[in-house]
Coordinates of C-alpha atoms in Angstrom, one line a residue:
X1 CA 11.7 -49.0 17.6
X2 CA 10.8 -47.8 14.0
X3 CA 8.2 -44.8 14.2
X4 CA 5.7 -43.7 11.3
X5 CA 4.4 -40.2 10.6
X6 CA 1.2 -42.2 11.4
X7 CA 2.2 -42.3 15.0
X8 CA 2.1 -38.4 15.7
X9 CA -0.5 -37.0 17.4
X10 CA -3.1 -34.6 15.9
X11 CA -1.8 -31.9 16.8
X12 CA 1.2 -32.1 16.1
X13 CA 0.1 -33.0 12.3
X14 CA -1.3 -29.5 12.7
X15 CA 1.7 -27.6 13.8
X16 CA 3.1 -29.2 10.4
X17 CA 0.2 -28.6 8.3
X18 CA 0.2 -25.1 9.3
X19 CA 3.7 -24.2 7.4
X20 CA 2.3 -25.5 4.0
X21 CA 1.2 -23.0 1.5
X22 CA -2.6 -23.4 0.5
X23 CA -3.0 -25.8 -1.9
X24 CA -0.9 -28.2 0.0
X25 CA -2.9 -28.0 2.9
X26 CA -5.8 -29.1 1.5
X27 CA -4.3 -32.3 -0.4
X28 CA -3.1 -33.2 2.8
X29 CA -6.6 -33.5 4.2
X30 CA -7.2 -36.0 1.4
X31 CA -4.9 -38.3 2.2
X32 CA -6.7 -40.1 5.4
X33 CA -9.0 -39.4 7.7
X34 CA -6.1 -38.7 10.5
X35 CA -4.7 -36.2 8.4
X36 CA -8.2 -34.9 7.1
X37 CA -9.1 -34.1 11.1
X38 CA -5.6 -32.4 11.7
X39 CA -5.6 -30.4 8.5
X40 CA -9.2 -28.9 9.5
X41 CA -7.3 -27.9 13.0
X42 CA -7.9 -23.9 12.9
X43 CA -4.6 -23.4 13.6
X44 CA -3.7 -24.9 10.4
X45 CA -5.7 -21.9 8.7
X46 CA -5.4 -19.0 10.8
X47 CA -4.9 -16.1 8.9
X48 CA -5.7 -17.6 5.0
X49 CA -7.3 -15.9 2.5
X50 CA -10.7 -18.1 0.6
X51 CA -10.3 -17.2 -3.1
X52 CA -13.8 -18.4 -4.5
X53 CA -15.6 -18.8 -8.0
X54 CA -19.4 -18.4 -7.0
X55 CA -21.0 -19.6 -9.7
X56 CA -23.3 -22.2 -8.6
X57 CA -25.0 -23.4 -5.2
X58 CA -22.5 -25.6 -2.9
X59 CA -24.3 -26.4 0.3
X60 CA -21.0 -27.7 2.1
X61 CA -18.9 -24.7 1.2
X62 CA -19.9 -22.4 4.2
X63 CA -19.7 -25.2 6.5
X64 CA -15.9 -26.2 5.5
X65 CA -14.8 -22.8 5.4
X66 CA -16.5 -22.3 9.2
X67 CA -14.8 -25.6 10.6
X68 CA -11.6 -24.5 9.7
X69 CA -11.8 -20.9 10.7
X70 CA -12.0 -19.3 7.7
X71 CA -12.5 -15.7 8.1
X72 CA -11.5 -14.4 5.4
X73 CA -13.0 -14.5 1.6
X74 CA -12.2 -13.0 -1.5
X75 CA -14.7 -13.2 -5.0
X76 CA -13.1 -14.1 -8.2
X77 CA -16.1 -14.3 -9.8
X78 CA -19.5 -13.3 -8.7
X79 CA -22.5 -15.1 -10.2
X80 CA -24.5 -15.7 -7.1
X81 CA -26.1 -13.3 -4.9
X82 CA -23.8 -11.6 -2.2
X83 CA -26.2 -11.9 0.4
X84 CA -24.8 -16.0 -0.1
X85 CA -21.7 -15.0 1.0
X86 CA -22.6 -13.0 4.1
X87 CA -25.4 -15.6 5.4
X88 CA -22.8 -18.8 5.0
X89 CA -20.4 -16.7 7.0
X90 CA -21.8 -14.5 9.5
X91 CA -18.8 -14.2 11.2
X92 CA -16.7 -12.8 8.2
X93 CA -13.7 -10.4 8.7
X94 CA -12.2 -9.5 5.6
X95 CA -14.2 -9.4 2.3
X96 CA -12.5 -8.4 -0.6
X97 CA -15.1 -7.9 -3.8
X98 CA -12.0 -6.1 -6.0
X99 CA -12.8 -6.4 -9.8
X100 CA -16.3 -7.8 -9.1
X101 CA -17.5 -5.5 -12.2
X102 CA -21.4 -7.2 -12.0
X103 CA -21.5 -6.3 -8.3
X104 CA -24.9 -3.5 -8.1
X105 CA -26.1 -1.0 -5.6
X106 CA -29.0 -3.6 -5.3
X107 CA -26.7 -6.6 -4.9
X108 CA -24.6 -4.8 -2.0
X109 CA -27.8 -3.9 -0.4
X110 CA -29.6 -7.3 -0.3
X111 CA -26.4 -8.3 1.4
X112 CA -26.4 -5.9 4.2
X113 CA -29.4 -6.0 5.6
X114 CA -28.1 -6.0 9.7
X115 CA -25.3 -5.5 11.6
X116 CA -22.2 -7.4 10.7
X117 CA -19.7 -6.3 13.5
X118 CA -16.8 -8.9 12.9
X119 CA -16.3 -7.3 9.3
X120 CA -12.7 -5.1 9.7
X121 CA -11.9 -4.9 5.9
X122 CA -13.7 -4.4 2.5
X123 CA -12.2 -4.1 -1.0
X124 CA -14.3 -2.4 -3.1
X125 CA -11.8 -1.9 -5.7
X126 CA -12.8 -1.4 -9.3
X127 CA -16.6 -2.2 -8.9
X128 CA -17.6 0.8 -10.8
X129 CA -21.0 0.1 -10.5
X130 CA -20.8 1.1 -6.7
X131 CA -22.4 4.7 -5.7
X132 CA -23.1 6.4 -2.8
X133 CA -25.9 4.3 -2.1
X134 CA -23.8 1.2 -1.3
X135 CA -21.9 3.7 1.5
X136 CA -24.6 4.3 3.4
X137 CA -25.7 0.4 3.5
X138 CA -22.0 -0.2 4.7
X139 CA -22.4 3.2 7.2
X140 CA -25.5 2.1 8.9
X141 CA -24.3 -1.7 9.0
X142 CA -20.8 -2.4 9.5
X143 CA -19.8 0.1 11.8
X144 CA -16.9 -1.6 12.8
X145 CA -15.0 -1.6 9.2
X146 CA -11.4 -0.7 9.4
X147 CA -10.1 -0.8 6.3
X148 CA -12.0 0.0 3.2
X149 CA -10.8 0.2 -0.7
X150 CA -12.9 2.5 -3.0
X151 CA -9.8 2.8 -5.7
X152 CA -11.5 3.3 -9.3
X153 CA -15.1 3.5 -8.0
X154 CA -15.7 6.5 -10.3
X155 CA -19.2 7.2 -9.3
X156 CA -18.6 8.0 -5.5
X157 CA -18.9 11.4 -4.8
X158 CA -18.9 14.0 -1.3
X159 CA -22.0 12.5 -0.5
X160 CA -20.4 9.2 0.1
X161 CA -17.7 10.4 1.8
X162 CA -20.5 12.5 4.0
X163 CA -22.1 8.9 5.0
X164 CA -18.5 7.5 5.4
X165 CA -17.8 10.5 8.4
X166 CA -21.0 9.7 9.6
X167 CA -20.9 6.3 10.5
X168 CA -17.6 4.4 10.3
X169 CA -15.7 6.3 13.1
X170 CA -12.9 3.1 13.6
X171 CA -11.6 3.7 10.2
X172 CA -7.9 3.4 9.7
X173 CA -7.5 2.8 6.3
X174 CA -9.3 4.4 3.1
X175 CA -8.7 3.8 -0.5
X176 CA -10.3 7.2 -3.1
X177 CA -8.0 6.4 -5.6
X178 CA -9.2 8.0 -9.1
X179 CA -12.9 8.7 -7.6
X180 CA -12.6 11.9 -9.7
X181 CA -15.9 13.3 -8.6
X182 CA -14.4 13.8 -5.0
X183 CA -13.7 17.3 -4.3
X184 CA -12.4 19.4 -1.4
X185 CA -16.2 19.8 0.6
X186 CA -15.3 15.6 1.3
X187 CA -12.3 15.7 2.3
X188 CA -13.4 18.1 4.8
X189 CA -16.1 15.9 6.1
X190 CA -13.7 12.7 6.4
X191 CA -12.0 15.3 8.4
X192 CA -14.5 16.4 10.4
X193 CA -15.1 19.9 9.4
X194 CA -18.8 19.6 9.1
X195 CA -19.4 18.4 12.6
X196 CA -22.9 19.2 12.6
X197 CA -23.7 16.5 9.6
X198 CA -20.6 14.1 10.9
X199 CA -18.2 13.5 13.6
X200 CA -15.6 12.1 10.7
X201 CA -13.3 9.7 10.7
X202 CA -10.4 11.4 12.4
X203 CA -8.9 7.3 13.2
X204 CA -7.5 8.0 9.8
X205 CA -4.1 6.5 9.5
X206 CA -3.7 6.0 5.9
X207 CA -5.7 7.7 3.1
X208 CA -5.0 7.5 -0.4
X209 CA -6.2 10.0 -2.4
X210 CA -4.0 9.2 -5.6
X211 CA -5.4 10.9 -9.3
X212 CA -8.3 12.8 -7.6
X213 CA -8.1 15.6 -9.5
X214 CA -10.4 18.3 -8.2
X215 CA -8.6 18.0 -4.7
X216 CA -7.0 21.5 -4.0
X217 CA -4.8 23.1 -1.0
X218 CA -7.9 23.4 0.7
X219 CA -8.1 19.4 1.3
X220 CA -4.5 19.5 3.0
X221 CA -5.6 22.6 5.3
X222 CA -8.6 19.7 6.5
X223 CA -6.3 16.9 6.8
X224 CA -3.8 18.7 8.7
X225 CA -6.7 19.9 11.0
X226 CA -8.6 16.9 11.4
X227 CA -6.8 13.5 10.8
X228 CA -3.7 14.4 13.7
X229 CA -3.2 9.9 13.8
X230 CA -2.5 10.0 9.8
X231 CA 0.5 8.3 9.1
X232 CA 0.2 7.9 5.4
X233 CA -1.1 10.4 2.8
X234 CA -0.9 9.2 -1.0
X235 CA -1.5 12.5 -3.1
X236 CA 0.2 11.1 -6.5
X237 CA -1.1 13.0 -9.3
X238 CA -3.2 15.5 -7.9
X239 CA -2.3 18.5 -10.0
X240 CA -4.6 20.7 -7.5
X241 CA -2.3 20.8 -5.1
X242 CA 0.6 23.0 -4.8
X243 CA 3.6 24.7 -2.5
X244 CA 1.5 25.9 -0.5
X245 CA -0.2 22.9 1.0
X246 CA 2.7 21.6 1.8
X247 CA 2.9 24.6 4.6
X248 CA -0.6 22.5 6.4
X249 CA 1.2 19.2 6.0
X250 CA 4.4 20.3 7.7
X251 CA 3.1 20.3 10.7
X252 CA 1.9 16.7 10.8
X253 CA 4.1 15.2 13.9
X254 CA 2.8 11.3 12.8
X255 CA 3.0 11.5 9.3
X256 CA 5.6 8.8 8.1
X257 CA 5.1 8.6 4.2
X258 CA 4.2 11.1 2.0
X259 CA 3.7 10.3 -1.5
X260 CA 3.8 13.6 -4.3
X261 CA 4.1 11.7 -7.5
X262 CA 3.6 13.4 -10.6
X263 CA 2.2 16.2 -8.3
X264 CA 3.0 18.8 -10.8
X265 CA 2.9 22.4 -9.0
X266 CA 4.9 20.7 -6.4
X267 CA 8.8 22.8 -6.5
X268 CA 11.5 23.2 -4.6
X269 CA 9.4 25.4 -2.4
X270 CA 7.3 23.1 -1.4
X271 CA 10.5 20.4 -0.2
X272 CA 11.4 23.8 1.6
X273 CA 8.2 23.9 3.1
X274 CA 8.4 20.6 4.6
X275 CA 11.6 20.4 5.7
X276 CA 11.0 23.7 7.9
X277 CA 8.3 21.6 9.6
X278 CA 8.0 19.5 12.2
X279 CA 7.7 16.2 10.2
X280 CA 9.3 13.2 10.9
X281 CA 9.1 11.7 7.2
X282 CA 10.2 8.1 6.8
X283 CA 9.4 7.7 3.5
X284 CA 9.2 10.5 0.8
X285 CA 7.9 10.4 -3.3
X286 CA 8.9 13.2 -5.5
X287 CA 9.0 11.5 -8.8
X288 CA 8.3 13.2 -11.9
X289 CA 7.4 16.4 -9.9
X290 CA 9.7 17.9 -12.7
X291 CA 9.8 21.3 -10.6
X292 CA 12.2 19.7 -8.1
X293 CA 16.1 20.1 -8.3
X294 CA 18.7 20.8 -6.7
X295 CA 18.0 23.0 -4.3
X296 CA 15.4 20.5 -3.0
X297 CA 18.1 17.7 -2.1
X298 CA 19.5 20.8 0.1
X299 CA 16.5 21.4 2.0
X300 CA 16.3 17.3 2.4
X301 CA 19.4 17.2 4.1
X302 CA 18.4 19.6 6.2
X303 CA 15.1 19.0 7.9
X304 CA 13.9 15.7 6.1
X305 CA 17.7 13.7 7.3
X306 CA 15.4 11.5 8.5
X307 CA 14.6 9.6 5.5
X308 CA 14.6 6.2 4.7
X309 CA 13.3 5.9 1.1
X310 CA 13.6 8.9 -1.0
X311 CA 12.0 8.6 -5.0
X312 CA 13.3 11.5 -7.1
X313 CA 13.0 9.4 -10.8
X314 CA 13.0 12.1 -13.7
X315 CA 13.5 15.1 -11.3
X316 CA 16.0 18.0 -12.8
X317 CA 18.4 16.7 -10.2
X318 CA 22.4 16.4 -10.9
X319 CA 25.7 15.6 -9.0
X320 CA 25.9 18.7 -7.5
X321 CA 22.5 18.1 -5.5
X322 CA 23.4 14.8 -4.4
X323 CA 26.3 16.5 -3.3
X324 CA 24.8 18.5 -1.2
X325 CA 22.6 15.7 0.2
X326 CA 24.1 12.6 1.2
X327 CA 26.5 13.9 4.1
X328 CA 23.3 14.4 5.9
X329 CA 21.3 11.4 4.8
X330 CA 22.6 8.9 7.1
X331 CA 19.7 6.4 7.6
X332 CA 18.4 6.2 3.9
X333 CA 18.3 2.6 2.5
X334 CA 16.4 3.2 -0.8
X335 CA 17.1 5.8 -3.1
X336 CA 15.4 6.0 -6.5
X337 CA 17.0 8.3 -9.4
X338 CA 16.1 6.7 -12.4
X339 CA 15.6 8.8 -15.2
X340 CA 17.6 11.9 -13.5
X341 CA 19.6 12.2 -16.8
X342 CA 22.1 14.2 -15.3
X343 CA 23.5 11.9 -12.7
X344 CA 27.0 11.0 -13.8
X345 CA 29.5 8.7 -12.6
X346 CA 30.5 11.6 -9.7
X347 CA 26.9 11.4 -8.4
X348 CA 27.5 8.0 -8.0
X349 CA 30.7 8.2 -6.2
X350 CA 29.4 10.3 -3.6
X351 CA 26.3 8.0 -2.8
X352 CA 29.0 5.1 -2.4
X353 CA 31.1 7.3 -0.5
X354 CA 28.7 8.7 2.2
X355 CA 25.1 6.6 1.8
X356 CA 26.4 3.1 3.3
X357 CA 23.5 2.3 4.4
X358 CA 21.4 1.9 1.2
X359 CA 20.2 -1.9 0.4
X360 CA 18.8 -0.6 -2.9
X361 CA 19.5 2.0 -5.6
X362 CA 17.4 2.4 -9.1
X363 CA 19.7 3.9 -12.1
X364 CA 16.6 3.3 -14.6
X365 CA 17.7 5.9 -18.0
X366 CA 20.8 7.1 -16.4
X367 CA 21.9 7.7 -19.7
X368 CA 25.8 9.5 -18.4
X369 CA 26.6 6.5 -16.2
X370 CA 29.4 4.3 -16.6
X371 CA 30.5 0.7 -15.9
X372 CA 33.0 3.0 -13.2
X373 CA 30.4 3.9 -11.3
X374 CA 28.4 1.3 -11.0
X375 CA 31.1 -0.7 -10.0
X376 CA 31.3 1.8 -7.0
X377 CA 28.1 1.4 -6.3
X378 CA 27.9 -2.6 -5.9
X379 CA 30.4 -2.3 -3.4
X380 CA 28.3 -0.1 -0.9
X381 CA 28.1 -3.2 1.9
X382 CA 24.1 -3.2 2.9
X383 CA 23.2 -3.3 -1.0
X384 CA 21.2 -6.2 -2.4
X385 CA 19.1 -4.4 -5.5
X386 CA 20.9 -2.5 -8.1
X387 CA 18.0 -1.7 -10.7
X388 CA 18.8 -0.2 -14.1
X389 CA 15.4 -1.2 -15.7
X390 CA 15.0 -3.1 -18.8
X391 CA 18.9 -3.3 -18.9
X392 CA 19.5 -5.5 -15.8
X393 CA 18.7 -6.2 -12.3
X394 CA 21.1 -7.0 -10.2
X395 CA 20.6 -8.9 -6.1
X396 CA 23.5 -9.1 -3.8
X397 CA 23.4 -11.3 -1.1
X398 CA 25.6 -10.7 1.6
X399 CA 29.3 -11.0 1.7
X400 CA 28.7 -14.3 -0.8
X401 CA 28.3 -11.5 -3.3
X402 CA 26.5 -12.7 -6.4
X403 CA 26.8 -10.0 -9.2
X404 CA 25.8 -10.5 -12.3
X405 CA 27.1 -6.9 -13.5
X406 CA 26.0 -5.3 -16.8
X407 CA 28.8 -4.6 -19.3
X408 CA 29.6 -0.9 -20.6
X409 CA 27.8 -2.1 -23.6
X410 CA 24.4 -3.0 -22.0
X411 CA 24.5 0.1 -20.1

């Protein structure tokens, strides 16, 4: 008996349908009305991501998106009101506005105007005209935000951060980046030291607070105090900060990635400080910091063994410190030297020797390596990226090894 795609039932059209990438899945639904019915199945669409050009009225847009149970929406281009948005979706949970340059103070608040409690996540990212008026619409009205991206919003400032501790207590996710004007007095409300003004947002699991530069020690003494769930702290170039923070974030029992790029007052003192703590670091970024050598891979091996991605590009770092390091370093996977100019060939020897666990290395501008070490370092057994920058890249797959390995001359 000869059988036809035709002859399979709805949904089992969906179950198909649902594997396609997005584009695909809505060509199938112009193909016949059978298909059209199963490809607006919500299964089909759980979980996508609406990318939209609002640029001019489309009354069956709202209604589409709805059927198929499209929840979540991102603006390419904004040329309509955002109040559109939020009344042809009421049930929205994940609006993301990044790069929206037009969007006002006034435009945010026409659009929050009640309660919008299915909204988890909002990218604000890069809509520098946003200020501290646009936090308190989103404080009083979506009190159920869990994720929220500020990163390059230049003109938020403690205030904001005051109405952010005051009203969006589920937070787990918040995104300062380069909001310059944030100092140490917000940090302490996100952390709940002002208690009489705001309970805080002490859900906090990850807080990125990468290039604000007026951000002291005195921000890591509220963090440590205040956000005990924080997992991960993004602190890359903040040149406020020094050694001695470290000593509050030592303590920090859930803290699994701690990012100190470019951190400049940042030494080997501080690395000490940490690993005499109680952390249990996954992940660790010391790049650039160009206070940190040797002596730092010591205390690493010590109380940070832990590890499982360690960045030390352009750190004063030789052979001798990763000598010291990698007996100790048994479940790292990703180590990152590049431009750590004093790494020779017996650097890399001991990291093939002793780190078997590693599935990627980065030799970026290790100028003293050789075509010898390398070659001892492809044959580590977990590795599959072997990066040396604008020279090569090189994937290993499995015991089918594929290398495509650089000559002496290209190195």
């Amino acid at each position: 008996m000869e059988t036809h795609i035709s002859c399979l039932f709805p949904e089992i059209l969906a179950i198909i349908f649902s594997y396609l990438d997005v584009k695909d899945k809505g060509r199938v639904a112009q193909v016949c009305a059978a298909w059209r019915d199963a490809s607006y199945h919500k299964s089909v669409w759980r979980g996508v991501e609406a990318k939209l050009h609002l640029r001019r009225a489309n009354p069956s847009l709202f209604p589409s998106l709805q059927t198929r149970g499209i929840k979540k929406v991102q603006i390419l281009s904004l040329r309509r009101s955002l109040s559109y948005v939020i009344q042809g979706m009421p049930h929205i949970e994940s609006l993301n506005l990044c790069g929206c340059f037009n969007l006002t103070d006034n435009g945010l608040g026409h659009a929050f105007v009640q309660d919008i409690p299915s909204l988890r996540v909002l990218n604000l990212s890069l809509c520098k005209q946003i200020t501290d008026s646009s936090l308190g619409r989103i404080a009083q009205y979506l009190k159920n935000l869990e994720v929220l991206e500020l990163g390059g919003c230049s003109n938020i400032t403690n205030t904001g951060l005051l109405l952010i501790a005051w009203g969006l207590h589920r937070l787990k996710s918040l995104n300062l980046r380069s909001c310059r004007h944030v100092s140490d007095v917000g940090i302490g409300h996100l952390s709940g030291m002002t208690r009489s003004a705001a309970e805080g947002c002490l859900s906090l699991e990850k807080l990125t607070l990468q290039d604000c530069q007026k951000l002291t020690d005195l921000s890591l003494k509220h963090v440590s105090k205040g956000l005990n769930k924080l997992k991960v702290l993004n602190l890359s170039f903040c040149g406020g900060i020094s050694d001695a923070g470290m000593i509050h974030l030592s303590h920090m029992t859930h803290l699994c990635s701690l990012n100190l790029r470019s951190c400049d007052n940042i030494s080997d003192t501080g690395i000490m400080h940490l690993a005499m703590g109680s952390l249990r670091l996954s992940g660790l970024d010391v790049s650039f910091c160009d206070k940190i050598g040797d002596q730092s891979l010591a205390y690493i091996a010590q109380g940070l063994y832990q590890l499982k991605s360690l960045s030390l590009c352009s750190c004063h770092i030789s052979d001798d410190g990763i000598n010291r390091m990698v007996r100790q370093m048994h479940e790292l996977k990703t180590l990152n030297i590049g431009q750590c100019v004093r790494i020779t060939d017996k650097g890399l020897e001991l990291i093939a020797d002793h780190l078997t666990q590693l599935t990627g290395i980065d030799l970026y501008g290790c100028t003293k390596i050789t075509k010898r070490g390398l070659e001892r370092i492809t044959q580590l057994p977990c590795l599959k990226v072997l990066n040396l920058g604008l020279w090569q890249m090189t994937e290993i797959k499995g015991l089918g090894m594929k290398r495509n390995e650089p000559s002496l001359r290209e190195v």
